[in-house]
Amino acid sequence: MGLPGIKFALIFGILTSSPATWGPMGKRYIRACTYHHGSTREDECRHMPTKVLDIDLASLPAKVSGLSNYTHALTLFRYRTQPIARIDIPLRGPSLSRTDLLESLGPQLLARMQQLMVWDWLEWTDRPKGTALPTASVAICTRDRPEDLRACLGGISRLVTPSEILVVDNCPSSDASEEVTRQFKGVRYIREVRPGLDHARNSALEHATGEVVAFIDDDATPDPHWLEALLENFNGPNVLCVTGLTMPVELETSAQEEFENLSTFSRGFHRRSFSIANHNPLHAGGVGAGVNMAIRRSARELVGGFDNALDAGTATQSGGDHEYMSRILINGFIVKYEPRALNWHRHRRTEGELEKAIYGYGVGAYSSLIRTLLHDRDIGAVRVAYQWFRHDQFPTLMRALRGKPGAPRLALCLAELRGCLKAPVAYWRATRNLSRARASRYA
Amino acid sequence: MPNFSAVSVIIPTHNRADSLAAVLTHLRDQVRDVPMQVIVVADGCTDTTESVVSAFAGSLDCRLIVQAGKGPSCARNAGAKVASNDLLIFIDDDIMVCENFVAAHVKAHKELPAKNSVVIGYCPPNLPRKRGFYTAYLRQWWEVMFDRMEEPGRRFQYVDLLSGNFSLSKSLFESLRGFDEELRCHEDFELGIRLIKAKAQFAFVRQAMGIHNTVTTEHDSLSRKFEEGRADWSIARLHPDQASSLPFHKSSECRRTLAVASLPLIPKILDAVHRVGAGVASALSMRRKWLHRTYSRYNLAYCQGVLAEAGGLKQVKAALLPAPSSHPCLSNLDYDLAPGLSVVEAQLDVDRPAGASLWLGEHFVGSMWADDAVERLHGGHLRPWLAINGWHSLLSAGGLEKLGDEHNSRLPSRSTQNARVRAI
């Protein structure tokens, strides 16, 4: 092989790939479990909107109507409050009957529903029980989206579990968010002037008074049991993070559908416990996302705060949440995923915003890997980047070039790759801005 | 069921005066609904342990016993002997208890139906903030162990008993004559085996939390593995029927390593090779390779311990031959679910069978298998087992349509006969 070849091999580690969770964003892993009943929608018209439904199997409606403008219905099936599946139902008429809904479930999910009915009869539940819930603060980090913030605060006011509510306004251009916050009673307003979502998150961790800080994006609204489901999983001081299930609140535009196909926030419908032993810490994309996560405040002392050079508002555009979860796992702490902790996210509506978001994910993913490589001298970051490219980005790009059904648009694949290439410069710029800002503060 | 009126907390300690002071401070700050007595057993202490204990004489009902380096088992037995209260809580000298610790133990005993109850508390480690796979894996190893204990319907094994945080009644402890004083390691597992044989009922309680301030290193872990090997050999001698559940019996990798560990010089070379391999894997951030190398080192140390105590490979090989089973075959008792689940639960609490076959009238629902390495069944095992393993059989026995239409009603009673229990 020769010396350069050996160096190559050494640098990239053993080239055995385990593509179980592909890529730091964990995206393709998700595709396999997103649609239980694969409809042939790839070759159907992709631009007709999809209706998002939320159906409780314990109280099935006789008919769901108002579906005349839609070709598909992405249905979240629940049993009482527990989400059990999401099914994409092709619509053959303007409404769905009870039989249609039950038929779309399939034998596996019918069995799951029966199991839950038996649990009801046995008066038994598999929810974690015993410990008292820790005190909580809900933190919304926002920037210049007052209407979204209003909807989010409305949802939070309907939570069954009381908590402190913080709005961290990150570098706002007007007072609109502050005015919206003042309209809600008991909500604390904090202004964080340093630009950067991670600055805002660190600010929330610093100012919150609860033991746990539950983060939600300003363009998401929580389910009434969201906070309770997150908190009951914090059953020990070594569980530092709990993430939840995020569903799209609407899929009206093609950009929203593409985002859901490409980079869904769903991580399945079973509670999972992640640690360094059963999950590669650098594949933090597979454990959850910052749109729906709760962090124990003691994590600041145990693993440090969020990295201020990462995520929205900085040159790196994303990746701060995943880098933090990676750090939690690398240090041996536990991250849990709870599907009952449900919230609803409004995806970006236009193609331009979507492309920018995917580009931002590329920059952020690689930036967080670069951060891990530089700070922790963790060469696993290079191996993860290589595996992501070899098993995910490259095959997807080839499929997109050939126009295969089910592949994302070429522009999106290229946007992600461009983002990845831009990442080193972006990270350098972000850290340089950070040190300049720090210097000017102390000048 | 047992309602304990007073508690004795027994803390064996050896030259950890500062840690002991912190533990006593935490105990002093307990919520005091029951009278509490603290017994510190100084086991060969040469530091300021005595003055630390006397400093707490005013604020805590604290008693000091001094013994000359006989080991933690001896220390705990000595403490139990002088304890004057009926509930004994054993903690180590590095367990920083939370403020509801004692109350949580007492409450847990009250809620268990059996008279001979054992409550295991939660002691997550507080490791120093150090980078590296060792600390990370150790941290998650403890958490996973406690998560396993909290699984619904868990049938506890002797490996679940942790001497650092558990409680049981003084009468039960005395009836079993306490810990085995010859063992320096895994004395809690050995006690666990005897407790299971005595049909004790175990429970894990998260609220009885004590943060375990531990500073172990990889070197400590290796020497501990050696001691574990020695202890496991002794346990196999004491309880031959449980020998097959011990690692050197059960694990084929251990058996292979035993042969290697008995050779001269080879173990040292192998250990060095594994150490270098683990170092390289750690530098290249290859978790699974690091884990494999580290566990190879642990296995080697463990097997060396077994061989050291046994006196040679020949003795170990003789012990590994399957012995003719001299203990009686365990059987399943039959239970009919038709009269109602609470009736069956009460029956299980009385019988404490090794295994149970469940029926719904004439239909067989399933079997909770008999196993002599785990605790006996009790009422609390029934519902979790039905929920996780038996729900489908329950439905087929009861009728799916009936459950589908009125899923909030009880299943119809299939049998008009009384509940019958018969041994096969």
CSV table of C-alpha atoms in Angstrom, one decimal, chain B:
chain,number,residue,atom,x,y,z
B,1,MET,CA,-46.0,-4.9,55.6
B,2,PRO,CA,-43.2,-4.7,58.2
B,3,ASN,CA,-43.6,-1.4,59.9
B,4,PHE,CA,-40.2,-0.6,61.4
B,5,SER,CA,-40.2,1.7,64.4
B,6,ALA,CA,-36.5,2.5,64.5
B,7,VAL,CA,-33.5,2.3,62.3
B,8,SER,CA,-29.9,1.4,62.7
B,9,VAL,CA,-27.5,2.7,60.0
B,10,ILE,CA,-24.3,0.7,59.9
B,11,ILE,CA,-21.2,2.1,58.3
B,12,PRO,CA,-18.0,0.1,58.0
B,13,THR,CA,-15.0,2.4,57.4
B,14,HIS,CA,-11.3,2.1,56.8
B,15,ASN,CA,-9.1,5.2,56.8
B,16,ARG,CA,-11.6,7.6,55.1
B,17,ALA,CA,-12.2,10.1,57.9
B,18,ASP,CA,-13.1,13.0,55.5
B,19,SER,CA,-15.6,11.0,53.5
B,20,LEU,CA,-17.0,9.6,56.8
B,21,ALA,CA,-17.5,13.1,58.1
B,22,ALA,CA,-19.5,14.1,55.0
B,23,VAL,CA,-21.6,10.9,55.3
B,24,LEU,CA,-22.4,11.7,58.9
B,25,THR,CA,-23.3,15.3,58.0
B,26,HIS,CA,-25.7,14.0,55.4
B,27,LEU,CA,-27.2,11.6,57.9
B,28,ARG,CA,-27.6,14.3,60.5
B,29,ASP,CA,-29.5,16.4,58.0
B,30,GLN,CA,-32.0,13.6,57.4
B,31,VAL,CA,-35.7,14.1,57.7
B,32,ARG,CA,-36.3,12.4,61.1
B,33,ASP,CA,-39.6,10.6,61.3
B,34,VAL,CA,-38.2,7.5,62.8
B,35,PRO,CA,-35.5,7.3,65.5
B,36,MET,CA,-32.2,6.6,63.9
B,37,GLN,CA,-29.0,5.1,65.4
B,38,VAL,CA,-25.7,5.3,63.5
B,39,ILE,CA,-23.1,2.7,64.2
B,40,VAL,CA,-19.6,3.3,62.7
B,41,VAL,CA,-17.3,0.3,62.6
B,42,ALA,CA,-13.7,1.5,62.3
B,43,ASP,CA,-12.0,-1.4,60.7
B,44,GLY,CA,-8.2,-1.0,61.3
B,45,CYS,CA,-8.3,2.8,61.1
B,46,THR,CA,-5.2,4.7,61.8
B,47,ASP,CA,-6.5,8.2,60.9
B,48,THR,CA,-8.8,10.6,62.7
B,49,THR,CA,-11.9,8.5,62.3
B,50,GLU,CA,-12.5,8.3,66.1
B,51,SER,CA,-12.4,12.1,66.5
B,52,VAL,CA,-14.7,12.6,63.6
B,53,VAL,CA,-17.3,10.3,65.2
B,54,SER,CA,-17.0,11.9,68.6
B,55,ALA,CA,-17.5,15.3,66.9
B,56,PHE,CA,-21.0,14.1,65.9
B,57,ALA,CA,-21.8,12.7,69.3
B,58,GLY,CA,-24.1,15.7,70.2
B,59,SER,CA,-26.2,15.9,67.0
B,60,LEU,CA,-26.5,12.2,66.1
B,61,ASP,CA,-27.1,9.0,68.1
B,62,CYS,CA,-23.7,7.8,67.0
B,63,ARG,CA,-21.7,4.8,68.3
B,64,LEU,CA,-18.2,3.8,67.4
B,65,ILE,CA,-16.9,0.2,67.3
B,66,VAL,CA,-13.2,-0.4,66.7
B,67,GLN,CA,-11.9,-3.6,65.3
B,68,ALA,CA,-8.5,-4.6,64.0
B,69,GLY,CA,-8.6,-4.8,60.2
B,70,LYS,CA,-10.8,-7.9,59.8
B,71,GLY,CA,-12.5,-6.7,56.6
B,72,PRO,CA,-15.9,-5.2,55.7
B,73,SER,CA,-18.0,-8.3,56.3
B,74,CYS,CA,-16.7,-8.7,59.8
B,75,ALA,CA,-17.3,-5.0,60.4
B,76,ARG,CA,-20.9,-5.1,59.2
B,77,ASN,CA,-21.6,-8.2,61.3
B,78,ALA,CA,-20.1,-6.5,64.3
B,79,GLY,CA,-22.2,-3.4,63.7
B,80,ALA,CA,-25.4,-5.5,63.3
B,81,LYS,CA,-24.7,-7.3,66.6
B,82,VAL,CA,-24.7,-4.1,68.6
B,83,ALA,CA,-27.6,-2.5,66.7
B,84,SER,CA,-30.6,-2.0,69.0
B,85,ASN,CA,-33.2,-1.2,66.4
B,86,ASP,CA,-35.2,-3.6,64.2
B,87,LEU,CA,-34.3,-2.2,60.7
B,88,LEU,CA,-30.7,-2.3,59.6
B,89,ILE,CA,-29.5,-0.1,56.8
B,90,PHE,CA,-26.0,-0.8,55.5
B,91,ILE,CA,-24.2,2.0,53.7
B,92,ASP,CA,-20.6,2.5,52.8
B,93,ASP,CA,-18.4,5.3,54.0
B,94,ASP,CA,-18.6,7.1,50.6
B,95,ILE,CA,-22.3,7.1,50.1
B,96,MET,CA,-23.7,10.7,50.5
B,97,VAL,CA,-27.3,10.0,51.4
B,98,CYS,CA,-30.1,12.3,50.3
B,99,GLU,CA,-32.4,13.8,52.9
B,100,ASN,CA,-35.3,11.3,52.5
B,101,PHE,CA,-33.0,8.3,52.5
B,102,VAL,CA,-34.0,6.7,55.7
B,103,ALA,CA,-37.7,7.5,55.3
B,104,ALA,CA,-37.6,6.0,51.8
B,105,HIS,CA,-36.2,2.7,53.1
B,106,VAL,CA,-38.7,2.5,55.9
B,107,LYS,CA,-41.6,3.3,53.5
B,108,ALA,CA,-40.4,0.7,51.0
B,109,HIS,CA,-40.4,-2.0,53.6
B,110,LYS,CA,-43.9,-1.0,54.7
B,111,GLU,CA,-45.2,-1.3,51.1
B,112,LEU,CA,-43.8,-4.8,50.5
B,113,PRO,CA,-46.2,-7.6,51.4
B,114,ALA,CA,-43.6,-10.1,52.6
B,115,LYS,CA,-42.2,-10.1,56.1
B,116,ASN,CA,-38.6,-10.9,54.9
B,117,SER,CA,-38.1,-7.9,52.7
B,118,VAL,CA,-34.8,-6.5,51.4
B,119,VAL,CA,-34.7,-3.0,49.9
B,120,ILE,CA,-31.8,-2.0,47.6
B,121,GLY,CA,-31.2,1.7,47.3
B,122,TYR,CA,-30.0,3.8,44.4
B,123,CYS,CA,-26.3,4.9,44.5
B,124,PRO,CA,-25.2,6.6,41.3
B,125,PRO,CA,-21.5,7.3,41.1
B,126,ASN,CA,-20.1,10.8,41.3
B,127,LEU,CA,-16.9,10.3,39.3
B,128,PRO,CA,-14.3,13.0,38.9
B,129,ARG,CA,-14.7,15.0,35.8
B,130,LYS,CA,-12.0,13.2,33.7
B,131,ARG,CA,-12.0,12.5,30.0
B,132,GLY,CA,-11.6,9.1,28.7
B,133,PHE,CA,-13.5,5.9,27.9
B,134,TYR,CA,-12.9,4.4,31.4
B,135,THR,CA,-14.8,7.1,33.3
B,136,ALA,CA,-17.5,7.2,30.7
B,137,TYR,CA,-18.1,3.5,30.5
B,138,LEU,CA,-18.0,3.2,34.3
B,139,ARG,CA,-20.6,5.9,34.7
B,140,GLN,CA,-23.0,4.4,32.2
B,141,TRP,CA,-22.4,0.8,33.6
B,142,TRP,CA,-23.8,1.8,37.0
B,143,GLU,CA,-26.8,3.6,35.4
B,144,VAL,CA,-27.6,0.6,33.2
B,145,MET,CA,-27.4,-1.7,36.3
B,146,PHE,CA,-29.9,0.4,38.2
B,147,ASP,CA,-32.2,0.7,35.2
B,148,ARG,CA,-32.2,-3.0,34.9
B,149,MET,CA,-33.2,-3.3,38.6
B,150,GLU,CA,-36.1,-1.0,37.9
B,151,GLU,CA,-37.5,-3.0,35.0
B,152,PRO,CA,-41.1,-3.8,35.7
B,153,GLY,CA,-41.6,-7.3,37.1
B,154,ARG,CA,-37.9,-7.8,37.7
B,155,ARG,CA,-37.0,-11.0,39.4
B,156,PHE,CA,-34.0,-10.1,41.4
B,157,GLN,CA,-30.8,-12.0,41.3
B,158,TYR,CA,-28.1,-12.2,43.9
B,159,VAL,CA,-25.9,-9.9,41.8
B,160,ASP,CA,-28.4,-7.1,42.4
B,161,LEU,CA,-27.7,-6.9,46.1
B,162,LEU,CA,-25.2,-4.0,46.7
B,163,SER,CA,-23.7,-3.8,50.1
B,164,GLY,CA,-23.2,-0.1,49.7
B,165,ASN,CA,-26.9,0.8,50.1
B,166,PHE,CA,-29.4,-1.8,51.2
B,167,SER,CA,-31.6,-2.5,54.2
B,168,LEU,CA,-33.3,-5.5,55.8
B,169,SER,CA,-34.7,-6.5,59.1
B,170,LYS,CA,-32.4,-7.3,62.0
B,171,SER,CA,-34.1,-10.6,62.6
B,172,LEU,CA,-33.7,-11.7,58.9
B,173,PHE,CA,-30.0,-10.7,59.0
B,174,GLU,CA,-29.4,-12.7,62.2
B,175,SER,CA,-31.3,-15.7,61.1
B,176,LEU,CA,-28.9,-15.9,58.1
B,177,ARG,CA,-25.9,-15.3,60.4
B,178,GLY,CA,-24.9,-12.1,58.5
B,179,PHE,CA,-22.1,-11.8,55.9
B,180,ASP,CA,-19.6,-14.5,55.3
B,181,GLU,CA,-16.5,-13.2,57.2
B,182,GLU,CA,-14.0,-15.1,55.0
B,183,LEU,CA,-14.9,-13.2,51.9
B,184,ARG,CA,-13.3,-9.8,51.2
B,185,CYS,CA,-15.2,-9.2,48.0
B,186,HIS,CA,-18.6,-10.2,46.7
B,187,GLU,CA,-19.8,-10.9,50.2
B,188,ASP,CA,-23.0,-9.1,49.2
B,189,PHE,CA,-23.6,-11.6,46.4
B,190,GLU,CA,-23.0,-14.5,48.8
B,191,LEU,CA,-25.5,-13.0,51.2
B,192,GLY,CA,-27.9,-12.5,48.2
B,193,ILE,CA,-27.7,-16.2,47.4
B,194,ARG,CA,-28.7,-17.0,50.9
B,195,LEU,CA,-31.5,-14.5,51.0
B,196,ILE,CA,-32.9,-15.9,47.8
B,197,LYS,CA,-32.9,-19.3,49.3
B,198,ALA,CA,-34.7,-17.9,52.3
B,199,LYS,CA,-37.4,-16.6,50.0
B,200,ALA,CA,-36.7,-13.0,50.7
B,201,GLN,CA,-38.5,-10.4,48.7
B,202,PHE,CA,-36.4,-7.8,47.0
B,203,ALA,CA,-37.3,-4.3,45.9
B,204,PHE,CA,-35.3,-1.5,44.3
B,205,VAL,CA,-36.1,2.0,45.5
B,206,ARG,CA,-34.8,5.1,43.6
B,207,GLN,CA,-35.8,7.5,46.3
B,208,ALA,CA,-33.4,5.9,48.7
B,209,MET,CA,-30.6,7.7,46.9
B,210,GLY,CA,-27.0,8.1,48.1
B,211,ILE,CA,-24.5,9.6,45.8
B,212,HIS,CA,-21.5,7.3,45.6
B,213,ASN,CA,-18.3,9.5,45.7
B,214,THR,CA,-15.9,7.1,44.1
B,215,VAL,CA,-12.4,7.7,42.7
B,216,THR,CA,-11.6,4.4,41.0
B,217,THR,CA,-9.0,4.1,38.3
B,218,GLU,CA,-8.4,1.4,35.8
B,219,HIS,CA,-5.7,0.0,38.0
B,220,ASP,CA,-8.2,-0.3,40.9
B,221,SER,CA,-10.6,-2.1,38.6
B,222,LEU,CA,-8.0,-4.6,37.6
B,223,SER,CA,-7.1,-5.5,41.2
B,224,ARG,CA,-10.7,-5.6,42.1
B,225,LYS,CA,-11.3,-8.1,39.2
B,226,PHE,CA,-8.5,-10.3,40.7
B,227,GLU,CA,-10.2,-10.2,44.1
B,228,GLU,CA,-13.6,-11.0,42.5
B,229,GLY,CA,-12.0,-14.1,40.9
B,230,ARG,CA,-10.9,-15.3,44.3
B,231,ALA,CA,-14.2,-14.5,45.9
B,232,ASP,CA,-16.2,-16.2,43.1
B,233,TRP,CA,-14.2,-19.4,43.6
B,234,SER,CA,-15.0,-19.3,47.3
B,235,ILE,CA,-18.7,-18.7,46.6
B,236,ALA,CA,-18.7,-21.7,44.2
B,237,ARG,CA,-17.3,-23.8,47.0
B,238,LEU,CA,-19.9,-22.5,49.5
B,239,HIS,CA,-22.9,-22.8,47.1
B,240,PRO,CA,-22.2,-25.5,44.5
B,241,ASP,CA,-25.7,-25.3,43.1
B,242,GLN,CA,-25.1,-21.6,42.1
B,243,ALA,CA,-21.7,-22.2,40.7
B,244,SER,CA,-23.0,-22.5,37.2
B,245,SER,CA,-24.2,-18.8,37.3
B,246,LEU,CA,-20.7,-17.5,38.1
B,247,PRO,CA,-18.7,-16.0,35.3
B,248,PHE,CA,-15.9,-18.5,35.3
B,249,HIS,CA,-18.4,-21.3,34.8
B,250,LYS,CA,-20.9,-19.5,32.5
B,251,SER,CA,-18.7,-17.6,30.1
B,252,SER,CA,-16.9,-19.5,27.5
B,253,GLU,CA,-14.5,-16.7,27.1
B,254,CYS,CA,-13.6,-17.0,30.7
B,255,ARG,CA,-13.0,-20.7,30.4
B,256,ARG,CA,-10.6,-20.1,27.5
B,257,THR,CA,-8.8,-17.4,29.5
B,258,LEU,CA,-8.5,-19.8,32.4
B,259,ALA,CA,-6.3,-22.1,30.4
B,260,VAL,CA,-4.1,-19.1,29.3
B,261,ALA,CA,-4.0,-17.5,32.7
B,262,SER,CA,-2.5,-20.7,34.2
B,263,LEU,CA,0.6,-20.5,32.0
B,264,PRO,CA,3.7,-18.8,33.3
B,265,LEU,CA,4.7,-15.4,31.9
B,266,ILE,CA,2.0,-15.4,29.1
B,267,PRO,CA,-0.6,-13.5,31.2
B,268,LYS,CA,1.8,-10.7,31.8
B,269,ILE,CA,2.7,-10.4,28.1
B,270,LEU,CA,-1.0,-10.6,27.1
B,271,ASP,CA,-1.9,-8.0,29.6
B,272,ALA,CA,0.8,-5.7,28.2
B,273,VAL,CA,-0.5,-6.3,24.6
B,274,HIS,CA,-4.1,-5.6,25.6
B,275,ARG,CA,-3.0,-2.4,27.5
B,276,VAL,CA,-1.2,-1.1,24.4
B,277,GLY,CA,-4.1,-2.1,22.2
B,278,ALA,CA,-6.5,-0.3,24.5
B,279,GLY,CA,-4.3,2.8,24.5
B,280,VAL,CA,-4.2,2.9,20.7
B,281,ALA,CA,-8.0,2.3,20.5
B,282,SER,CA,-8.6,5.1,22.9
B,283,ALA,CA,-6.3,7.5,21.0
B,284,LEU,CA,-8.2,6.7,17.7
B,285,SER,CA,-11.5,6.9,19.5
B,286,MET,CA,-12.5,3.3,18.7
B,287,ARG,CA,-14.9,2.5,21.5
B,288,ARG,CA,-15.7,-1.1,20.7
B,289,LYS,CA,-12.0,-2.0,20.3
B,290,TRP,CA,-11.1,-0.3,23.5
B,291,LEU,CA,-13.9,-2.1,25.3
B,292,HIS,CA,-12.9,-5.4,23.9
B,293,ARG,CA,-9.2,-4.9,25.0
B,294,THR,CA,-10.2,-3.7,28.4
B,295,TYR,CA,-12.6,-6.6,29.0
B,296,SER,CA,-9.8,-8.9,27.9
B,297,ARG,CA,-7.6,-7.5,30.6
B,298,TYR,CA,-10.4,-7.8,33.2
B,299,ASN,CA,-11.0,-11.4,32.2
B,300,LEU,CA,-7.4,-12.2,32.6
B,301,ALA,CA,-7.2,-10.6,36.0
B,302,TYR,CA,-10.4,-12.4,37.0
B,303,CYS,CA,-9.1,-15.8,35.9
B,304,GLN,CA,-5.8,-15.3,37.6
B,305,GLY,CA,-7.8,-14.6,40.8
B,306,VAL,CA,-9.8,-17.8,40.4
B,307,LEU,CA,-6.7,-19.8,39.8
B,308,ALA,CA,-4.9,-18.2,42.7
B,309,GLU,CA,-7.7,-19.2,45.1
B,310,ALA,CA,-8.3,-22.6,43.6
B,311,GLY,CA,-4.6,-23.5,43.6
B,312,GLY,CA,-4.2,-24.5,40.0
B,313,LEU,CA,-6.0,-25.2,36.7
B,314,LYS,CA,-6.6,-28.9,37.6
B,315,GLN,CA,-8.7,-28.0,40.6
B,316,VAL,CA,-10.7,-25.5,38.5
B,317,LYS,CA,-11.3,-28.0,35.7
B,318,ALA,CA,-12.5,-30.5,38.2
B,319,ALA,CA,-15.0,-28.0,39.6
B,320,LEU,CA,-16.2,-27.1,36.1
B,321,LEU,CA,-17.4,-30.6,35.4
B,322,PRO,CA,-21.1,-30.8,35.7
B,323,ALA,CA,-22.0,-32.2,39.0
B,324,PRO,CA,-25.0,-34.5,39.5
B,325,SER,CA,-27.8,-32.3,40.7
B,326,SER,CA,-28.5,-33.0,44.2
B,327,HIS,CA,-31.1,-30.3,44.8
B,328,PRO,CA,-34.8,-31.0,44.1
B,329,CYS,CA,-36.2,-30.1,40.8
B,330,LEU,CA,-38.2,-26.9,40.9
B,331,SER,CA,-41.7,-27.1,39.6
B,332,ASN,CA,-44.4,-24.7,38.5
B,333,LEU,CA,-47.5,-24.2,40.5
B,334,ASP,CA,-50.8,-23.7,38.6
B,335,TYR,CA,-52.9,-20.6,39.0
B,336,ASP,CA,-56.2,-19.8,37.5
B,337,LEU,CA,-56.8,-16.1,36.6
B,338,ALA,CA,-60.5,-16.4,36.3
B,339,PRO,CA,-61.4,-15.5,39.9
B,340,GLY,CA,-59.5,-12.2,39.5
B,341,LEU,CA,-55.9,-10.9,39.4
B,342,SER,CA,-55.9,-9.7,43.0
B,343,VAL,CA,-56.9,-13.2,44.2
B,344,VAL,CA,-54.0,-14.7,42.3
B,345,GLU,CA,-51.6,-12.0,43.5
B,346,ALA,CA,-52.5,-12.7,47.1
B,347,GLN,CA,-52.0,-16.5,46.5
B,348,LEU,CA,-48.6,-15.8,45.0
B,349,ASP,CA,-47.6,-13.7,48.0
B,350,VAL,CA,-48.5,-16.6,50.3
B,351,ASP,CA,-47.0,-19.5,48.2
B,352,ARG,CA,-43.8,-17.7,46.9
B,353,PRO,CA,-43.4,-20.4,44.2
B,354,ALA,CA,-40.3,-20.8,42.1
B,355,GLY,CA,-42.4,-20.8,39.0
B,356,ALA,CA,-46.0,-20.5,38.0
B,357,SER,CA,-48.2,-21.7,35.1
B,358,LEU,CA,-51.1,-19.3,34.4
B,359,TRP,CA,-54.5,-20.5,33.1
B,360,LEU,CA,-57.7,-18.7,32.3
B,361,GLY,CA,-60.2,-21.4,32.9
B,362,GLU,CA,-59.2,-24.2,30.5
B,363,HIS,CA,-56.9,-22.0,28.4
B,364,PHE,CA,-53.2,-21.9,29.1
B,365,VAL,CA,-52.0,-18.4,29.2
B,366,GLY,CA,-48.3,-18.8,29.9
B,367,SER,CA,-45.5,-19.9,32.2
B,368,MET,CA,-43.4,-17.8,34.6
B,369,TRP,CA,-40.4,-20.2,34.6
B,370,ALA,CA,-38.9,-21.6,37.7
B,371,ASP,CA,-35.3,-20.5,38.2
B,372,ASP,CA,-33.2,-21.1,41.3
B,373,ALA,CA,-30.8,-18.2,40.6
B,374,VAL,CA,-33.6,-15.6,41.0
B,375,GLU,CA,-35.9,-14.7,43.7
B,376,ARG,CA,-39.2,-16.5,44.2
B,377,LEU,CA,-42.3,-15.2,42.6
B,378,HIS,CA,-44.6,-12.9,44.5
B,379,GLY,CA,-47.8,-11.0,43.6
B,380,GLY,CA,-46.0,-8.0,42.2
B,381,HIS,CA,-44.6,-10.1,39.4
B,382,LEU,CA,-48.0,-11.1,38.0
B,383,ARG,CA,-49.2,-7.9,36.3
B,384,PRO,CA,-45.9,-7.0,34.7
B,385,TRP,CA,-45.5,-10.5,33.3
B,386,LEU,CA,-49.0,-10.5,31.9
B,387,ALA,CA,-48.5,-7.0,30.4
B,388,ILE,CA,-45.2,-7.9,28.7
B,389,ASN,CA,-45.3,-11.6,28.0
B,390,GLY,CA,-48.8,-12.8,28.4
B,391,TRP,CA,-51.0,-10.2,26.9
B,392,HIS,CA,-51.5,-12.1,23.6
B,393,SER,CA,-52.4,-15.4,25.3
B,394,LEU,CA,-54.7,-13.5,27.6
B,395,LEU,CA,-56.5,-12.0,24.6
B,396,SER,CA,-56.8,-15.3,22.8
B,397,ALA,CA,-58.0,-17.0,25.9
B,398,GLY,CA,-60.5,-14.2,26.7
B,399,GLY,CA,-61.6,-13.5,23.2
B,400,LEU,CA,-60.4,-10.6,21.1
B,401,GLU,CA,-63.8,-9.4,20.0
B,402,LYS,CA,-65.0,-9.0,23.5
B,403,LEU,CA,-62.0,-7.0,24.5
B,404,GLY,CA,-62.3,-4.9,21.3
B,405,ASP,CA,-65.9,-3.8,21.9
B,406,GLU,CA,-65.9,-3.1,25.6
B,407,HIS,CA,-62.2,-2.8,26.3
B,408,ASN,CA,-62.9,-1.2,29.7
B,409,SER,CA,-64.8,-4.1,31.1
B,410,ARG,CA,-63.3,-7.1,32.8
B,411,LEU,CA,-62.8,-10.4,30.9
B,412,PRO,CA,-65.7,-12.8,31.4
B,413,SER,CA,-65.2,-15.5,33.9
B,414,ARG,CA,-64.5,-18.7,32.0
B,415,SER,CA,-64.8,-21.1,34.8
B,416,THR,CA,-67.5,-21.5,37.4
B,417,GLN,CA,-65.2,-23.6,39.6
B,418,ASN,CA,-63.2,-22.1,42.5
B,419,ALA,CA,-59.6,-21.1,42.0
B,420,ARG,CA,-57.6,-24.3,42.1
B,421,VAL,CA,-53.9,-24.7,42.7
B,422,ARG,CA,-52.3,-28.0,42.0
B,423,ALA,CA,-48.7,-29.0,41.8
B,424,ILE,CA,-47.7,-31.1,38.8
